[in-house]
């Protein structure tokens, strides 16, 4: 069983965010409950992600999702300095995303981290020149704010984090690998479906309604389901149930929480409904899966 780092070790419930700059040595494989955004300031090393090794260099940016495992390996004569930005998905409230109308500008947060592993790390962002300077400046501003804790620092950090994710999304969509041939209309529909799926992955434990998604993604309920059906061959809630059940399987094997607690952790208040859904998707009850899985 890999070490799972708890959010409580780094951040407060009312402000689920932490950022630090450090010289990163070798560290054993581990997972965590939070999102981790990493920026390599200088040097190079090996990043072990889900068991695969990737070389990382200055200017690289990548995101580790909750539940994923990773590690670092560095040579004795090589130093790698990184900035670690840790936060819970709830750090950026849906109401703020809706008010600013920016769900279509957050692809580095809602699309890139949910690509397959090789695509993510072979097509990761590597920033140079003014792009690198702009990102580093934002990160250093957040470090200064969280260290000084002056009046309004939580608001400034939240806004700077949104600016950072939008900026990274802009760089991501400009990458050569992202240039695609489908018509602009078709591409827009595909990206909207991927944003919805990424949102569900990030927020599966919340009480999610089609009405709230409709507001967030500026699309009718009918459109939401049609887009998901075209891209993933399932409705919004079919996709949500699959995501929740996969997370529940992980929790059943990696924790000792009671089944009713696991059900709540993945967004189900009714344990009977959770048990029936689990049986339908997995073919056995949660208790049986814990023993045999």
CSV table of C-alpha atoms in Angstrom, one decimal:
chain,number,residue,atom,x,y,z
A,1,UNK,CA,0.0,0.0,0.0
A,2,UNK,CA,1.4,3.4,-1.0
A,3,UNK,CA,1.5,6.3,1.4
A,4,UNK,CA,-1.5,8.6,0.9
A,5,UNK,CA,-0.8,12.2,2.0
A,6,UNK,CA,-3.7,13.8,3.7
A,7,UNK,CA,-4.8,17.4,2.9
A,8,UNK,CA,-5.0,18.0,6.7
A,9,UNK,CA,-1.2,17.8,6.8
A,10,UNK,CA,-0.8,20.8,4.5
A,11,UNK,CA,-3.9,23.0,4.4
A,12,UNK,CA,-6.9,24.1,6.4
A,13,UNK,CA,-10.5,23.1,5.5
A,14,UNK,CA,-11.6,26.8,5.1
A,15,UNK,CA,-8.6,27.5,2.8
A,16,UNK,CA,-7.6,24.2,1.1
A,17,UNK,CA,-4.4,25.5,-0.6
A,18,UNK,CA,-0.6,25.4,0.0
A,19,UNK,CA,2.4,26.3,-2.0
A,20,UNK,CA,6.1,26.0,-1.4
A,21,UNK,CA,9.4,26.2,-3.2
A,22,UNK,CA,12.0,23.5,-2.5
A,23,UNK,CA,15.0,21.7,-3.7
A,24,UNK,CA,13.6,18.3,-4.5
A,25,UNK,CA,15.6,15.1,-3.8
A,26,UNK,CA,14.6,11.6,-4.3
A,27,UNK,CA,11.3,10.7,-2.7
A,28,UNK,CA,9.4,7.4,-2.5
A,29,UNK,CA,6.2,6.7,-4.4
A,30,UNK,CA,3.2,8.1,-2.8
A,31,UNK,CA,-0.3,9.4,-3.5
A,32,UNK,CA,-2.4,12.2,-2.0
A,33,UNK,CA,-5.9,13.4,-1.5
A,34,UNK,CA,-5.4,16.8,-3.2
A,35,UNK,CA,-4.4,18.1,-6.6
A,36,UNK,CA,-0.7,18.8,-7.0
A,37,UNK,CA,0.6,21.2,-9.6
A,38,UNK,CA,4.4,21.1,-10.1
A,39,UNK,CA,6.6,23.7,-11.8
A,40,UNK,CA,10.3,22.8,-12.3
A,41,UNK,CA,12.3,26.0,-11.7
A,42,UNK,CA,15.7,24.6,-12.5
A,43,UNK,CA,17.7,21.4,-12.8
A,44,UNK,CA,16.4,18.0,-14.0
A,45,UNK,CA,15.4,14.6,-12.6
A,46,UNK,CA,13.2,11.6,-13.1
A,47,UNK,CA,9.5,11.7,-12.3
A,48,UNK,CA,8.0,8.3,-11.7
A,49,UNK,CA,4.3,8.5,-12.5
A,50,UNK,CA,2.0,5.6,-11.9
A,51,UNK,CA,5.0,3.3,-12.2
A,52,UNK,CA,6.4,4.8,-15.4
A,53,UNK,CA,9.6,7.0,-15.5
A,54,UNK,CA,9.8,10.4,-17.3
A,55,UNK,CA,12.6,12.8,-17.4
A,56,UNK,CA,11.6,16.4,-16.3
A,57,UNK,CA,13.6,19.6,-16.8
A,58,UNK,CA,13.4,23.3,-16.0
A,59,UNK,CA,10.2,24.8,-17.3
A,60,UNK,CA,8.1,21.7,-17.1
A,61,UNK,CA,4.6,21.9,-15.6
A,62,UNK,CA,2.5,19.0,-14.7
A,63,UNK,CA,-0.6,18.1,-12.6
A,64,UNK,CA,-1.0,15.0,-10.3
A,65,UNK,CA,-4.6,14.1,-9.6
A,66,UNK,CA,-5.9,12.9,-6.2
A,67,UNK,CA,-5.4,9.1,-6.0
A,68,UNK,CA,-2.5,9.0,-8.5
A,69,UNK,CA,0.9,7.9,-7.4
A,70,UNK,CA,4.3,9.5,-8.2
A,71,UNK,CA,7.9,9.7,-7.0
A,72,UNK,CA,11.1,11.6,-7.8
A,73,UNK,CA,14.6,10.3,-8.5
A,74,UNK,CA,17.6,12.7,-8.7
A,75,UNK,CA,21.3,12.1,-9.2
A,76,UNK,CA,23.6,12.9,-6.4
A,77,UNK,CA,25.4,15.6,-8.5
A,78,UNK,CA,22.1,17.0,-9.8
A,79,UNK,CA,19.7,19.4,-8.0
A,80,UNK,CA,16.2,20.0,-9.1
A,81,UNK,CA,14.3,23.0,-7.7
A,82,UNK,CA,10.5,22.8,-7.9
A,83,UNK,CA,7.4,24.8,-6.8
A,84,UNK,CA,4.7,22.6,-5.4
A,85,UNK,CA,1.2,24.0,-5.5
A,86,UNK,CA,-1.3,21.8,-3.5
A,87,UNK,CA,-5.0,22.4,-3.4
A,88,UNK,CA,-8.4,20.7,-3.2
A,89,UNK,CA,-10.7,21.1,-6.2
A,90,UNK,CA,-13.1,23.0,-3.9
A,91,UNK,CA,-10.5,25.8,-3.7
A,92,UNK,CA,-12.0,27.3,-6.9
A,93,UNK,CA,-15.8,27.5,-6.2
A,94,UNK,CA,-18.3,26.7,-9.0
A,95,UNK,CA,-20.1,30.0,-8.3
A,96,UNK,CA,-16.9,31.9,-9.2
A,97,UNK,CA,-16.4,29.8,-12.4
A,98,UNK,CA,-20.0,30.5,-13.4
A,99,UNK,CA,-19.7,34.3,-12.6
A,100,UNK,CA,-16.5,34.7,-14.5
A,101,UNK,CA,-17.7,32.4,-17.4
A,102,UNK,CA,-14.4,30.6,-17.6
A,103,UNK,CA,-15.2,26.9,-17.7
A,104,UNK,CA,-14.1,27.0,-21.4
A,105,UNK,CA,-10.8,28.5,-20.5
A,106,UNK,CA,-9.7,25.9,-17.9
A,107,UNK,CA,-8.6,23.0,-20.2
A,108,UNK,CA,-5.3,22.5,-18.4
A,109,UNK,CA,-7.4,21.8,-15.2
A,110,UNK,CA,-10.3,19.9,-16.7
A,111,UNK,CA,-8.9,18.2,-19.8
A,112,UNK,CA,-5.2,17.6,-19.8
A,113,UNK,CA,-5.0,15.8,-16.4
A,114,UNK,CA,-7.5,13.2,-17.6
A,115,UNK,CA,-5.6,12.1,-20.7
A,116,UNK,CA,-3.9,8.8,-20.7
A,117,UNK,CA,-0.6,8.8,-18.8
A,118,UNK,CA,1.8,8.7,-21.8
A,119,UNK,CA,-0.1,11.5,-23.5
A,120,UNK,CA,0.0,13.6,-20.4
A,121,UNK,CA,3.7,13.3,-19.8
A,122,UNK,CA,5.0,13.2,-23.3
A,123,UNK,CA,2.9,16.2,-24.2
A,124,UNK,CA,3.4,18.1,-20.9
A,125,UNK,CA,4.0,21.8,-20.9
A,126,UNK,CA,7.6,23.0,-21.1
A,127,UNK,CA,7.8,26.8,-20.8
A,128,UNK,CA,10.5,29.1,-22.1
A,129,UNK,CA,11.1,32.8,-22.2
A,130,UNK,CA,8.3,35.2,-21.3
A,131,UNK,CA,5.9,32.3,-20.8
A,132,UNK,CA,8.1,30.8,-18.1
A,133,UNK,CA,8.7,34.2,-16.5
A,134,UNK,CA,4.9,34.9,-16.4
A,135,UNK,CA,4.1,31.6,-14.7
A,136,UNK,CA,7.0,31.8,-12.3
A,137,UNK,CA,6.0,35.3,-11.3
A,138,UNK,CA,2.4,34.2,-10.5
A,139,UNK,CA,3.7,31.3,-8.4
A,140,UNK,CA,6.2,33.5,-6.5
A,141,UNK,CA,3.4,36.0,-5.8
A,142,UNK,CA,1.3,33.2,-4.3
A,143,UNK,CA,4.2,32.1,-2.2
A,144,UNK,CA,4.8,35.6,-0.9
A,145,UNK,CA,1.1,36.0,-0.1
A,146,UNK,CA,0.7,32.8,1.8
A,147,UNK,CA,3.9,33.5,3.8
A,148,UNK,CA,3.0,37.2,4.6
A,149,UNK,CA,-0.7,36.5,5.2
A,150,UNK,CA,-1.6,40.1,4.8
A,151,UNK,CA,-5.2,41.3,4.6
A,152,UNK,CA,-6.9,39.8,1.5
A,153,UNK,CA,-4.2,37.2,0.9
A,154,UNK,CA,-6.8,34.4,0.5
A,155,UNK,CA,-8.7,36.3,-2.2
A,156,UNK,CA,-5.6,37.3,-4.1
A,157,UNK,CA,-4.2,33.7,-4.0
A,158,UNK,CA,-7.5,32.3,-5.3
A,159,UNK,CA,-7.6,34.9,-8.2
A,160,UNK,CA,-3.9,34.3,-9.0
A,161,UNK,CA,-4.5,30.5,-9.1
A,162,UNK,CA,-7.4,31.0,-11.6
A,163,UNK,CA,-5.1,33.3,-13.7
A,164,UNK,CA,-2.4,30.6,-13.6
A,165,UNK,CA,-4.8,27.9,-14.8
A,166,UNK,CA,-6.2,30.0,-17.6
A,167,UNK,CA,-2.6,30.9,-18.7
A,168,UNK,CA,-1.5,27.3,-18.6
A,169,UNK,CA,-4.7,26.4,-20.6
A,170,UNK,CA,-3.8,28.9,-23.2
A,171,UNK,CA,-0.2,27.5,-23.6
A,172,UNK,CA,-1.7,23.9,-23.6
A,173,UNK,CA,-4.1,24.6,-26.5
A,174,UNK,CA,-1.3,26.3,-28.5
A,175,UNK,CA,0.9,23.2,-28.3
A,176,UNK,CA,1.6,21.6,-31.7
A,177,UNK,CA,0.1,18.2,-30.5
A,178,UNK,CA,-3.2,20.0,-29.8
A,179,UNK,CA,-3.7,21.2,-33.4
A,180,UNK,CA,-6.5,19.0,-34.8
A,181,UNK,CA,-8.2,18.7,-38.1
A,182,UNK,CA,-11.9,18.4,-37.2
A,183,UNK,CA,-14.2,21.4,-37.9
A,184,UNK,CA,-14.2,24.1,-35.3
A,185,UNK,CA,-17.8,23.2,-34.4
A,186,UNK,CA,-16.9,19.5,-33.9
A,187,UNK,CA,-13.8,20.3,-31.9
A,188,UNK,CA,-15.7,22.7,-29.7
A,189,UNK,CA,-18.3,20.0,-29.0
A,190,UNK,CA,-15.6,17.4,-28.2
A,191,UNK,CA,-13.7,19.8,-25.8
A,192,UNK,CA,-16.9,20.7,-24.0
A,193,UNK,CA,-17.6,17.0,-23.4
A,194,UNK,CA,-14.1,16.6,-22.1
A,195,UNK,CA,-14.4,19.6,-19.8
A,196,UNK,CA,-17.7,18.1,-18.4
A,197,UNK,CA,-16.0,14.8,-17.8
A,198,UNK,CA,-13.0,16.4,-16.2
A,199,UNK,CA,-15.3,18.4,-13.9
A,200,UNK,CA,-17.1,15.2,-12.8
A,201,UNK,CA,-13.7,13.6,-12.1
A,202,UNK,CA,-12.7,16.6,-10.0
A,203,UNK,CA,-16.0,16.9,-8.1
A,204,UNK,CA,-17.5,13.4,-7.9
A,205,UNK,CA,-18.1,13.7,-4.2
A,206,UNK,CA,-20.3,16.8,-4.5
A,207,UNK,CA,-24.1,16.9,-4.9
A,208,UNK,CA,-24.1,17.4,-8.7
A,209,UNK,CA,-27.3,18.3,-10.6
A,210,UNK,CA,-27.9,18.7,-14.3
A,211,UNK,CA,-29.2,22.2,-13.6
A,212,UNK,CA,-25.9,23.2,-12.0
A,213,UNK,CA,-23.9,21.7,-14.8
A,214,UNK,CA,-26.1,23.5,-17.3
A,215,UNK,CA,-25.3,26.9,-15.7
A,216,UNK,CA,-21.6,26.1,-15.3
A,217,UNK,CA,-21.1,25.0,-19.0
A,218,UNK,CA,-23.7,27.3,-20.5
A,219,UNK,CA,-25.5,24.5,-22.2
A,220,UNK,CA,-29.0,23.0,-21.9
A,221,UNK,CA,-29.5,19.7,-20.1
A,222,UNK,CA,-30.4,18.1,-23.4
A,223,UNK,CA,-27.1,19.4,-24.9
A,224,UNK,CA,-25.1,18.1,-21.9
A,225,UNK,CA,-26.3,14.6,-22.3
A,226,UNK,CA,-26.0,14.7,-26.1
A,227,UNK,CA,-22.4,15.8,-26.0
A,228,UNK,CA,-21.5,13.2,-23.4
A,229,UNK,CA,-23.3,10.5,-25.4
A,230,UNK,CA,-21.4,11.5,-28.6
A,231,UNK,CA,-18.0,11.6,-26.9
A,232,UNK,CA,-18.3,8.9,-24.2
A,233,UNK,CA,-21.3,6.8,-25.2
A,234,UNK,CA,-23.0,7.5,-21.9
A,235,UNK,CA,-25.1,10.1,-20.2
A,236,UNK,CA,-23.8,12.6,-17.7
A,237,UNK,CA,-25.0,10.6,-14.7
A,238,UNK,CA,-23.9,7.3,-16.2
A,239,UNK,CA,-20.4,8.8,-16.4
A,240,UNK,CA,-20.6,10.2,-12.9
A,241,UNK,CA,-21.7,6.8,-11.5
A,242,UNK,CA,-18.7,5.1,-13.2
A,243,UNK,CA,-16.3,7.7,-11.8
A,244,UNK,CA,-17.7,7.3,-8.3
A,245,UNK,CA,-17.7,3.5,-8.4
A,246,UNK,CA,-14.1,3.5,-9.5
A,247,UNK,CA,-13.1,5.8,-6.7
A,248,UNK,CA,-15.1,3.6,-4.2
A,249,UNK,CA,-13.2,0.5,-5.4
A,250,UNK,CA,-9.9,2.3,-4.6
A,251,UNK,CA,-11.2,3.4,-1.1
A,252,UNK,CA,-12.4,0.0,-0.3
A,253,UNK,CA,-9.0,-1.5,-1.0
A,254,UNK,CA,-6.8,1.3,0.3
A,255,UNK,CA,-8.7,2.3,3.5
A,256,UNK,CA,-10.5,0.6,6.4
A,257,UNK,CA,-13.5,2.9,6.3
A,258,UNK,CA,-16.9,1.3,6.7
A,259,UNK,CA,-18.9,0.8,3.5
A,260,UNK,CA,-21.4,3.5,4.5
A,261,UNK,CA,-18.6,6.0,5.0
A,262,UNK,CA,-17.1,5.1,1.6
A,263,UNK,CA,-20.5,5.6,0.0
A,264,UNK,CA,-20.7,9.1,1.5
A,265,UNK,CA,-17.1,9.9,0.5
A,266,UNK,CA,-18.0,9.3,-3.2
A,267,UNK,CA,-21.2,11.2,-3.1
A,268,UNK,CA,-24.0,8.7,-2.1
A,269,UNK,CA,-26.1,9.4,0.9
A,270,UNK,CA,-28.2,6.3,0.5
A,271,UNK,CA,-26.1,3.2,1.2
A,272,UNK,CA,-28.7,0.8,-0.3
A,273,UNK,CA,-28.6,2.7,-3.6
A,274,UNK,CA,-24.8,2.6,-3.5
A,275,UNK,CA,-24.8,-1.1,-2.9
A,276,UNK,CA,-27.1,-1.8,-5.8
A,277,UNK,CA,-25.1,0.4,-8.1
A,278,UNK,CA,-21.9,-1.2,-7.0
A,279,UNK,CA,-23.3,-4.6,-7.6
A,280,UNK,CA,-24.5,-3.6,-11.1
A,281,UNK,CA,-21.1,-2.1,-12.1
A,282,UNK,CA,-18.7,-4.5,-10.4
A,283,UNK,CA,-20.7,-7.8,-10.1
A,284,UNK,CA,-20.3,-8.1,-6.3
A,285,UNK,CA,-21.1,-6.2,-3.2
A,286,UNK,CA,-18.7,-3.6,-1.7
A,287,UNK,CA,-17.9,-6.0,1.2
A,288,UNK,CA,-17.2,-8.9,-1.2
A,289,UNK,CA,-15.0,-6.6,-3.3
A,290,UNK,CA,-13.0,-5.6,-0.3
A,291,UNK,CA,-12.2,-9.2,0.5
A,292,UNK,CA,-11.6,-10.5,-3.0
A,293,UNK,CA,-10.5,-7.4,-4.9
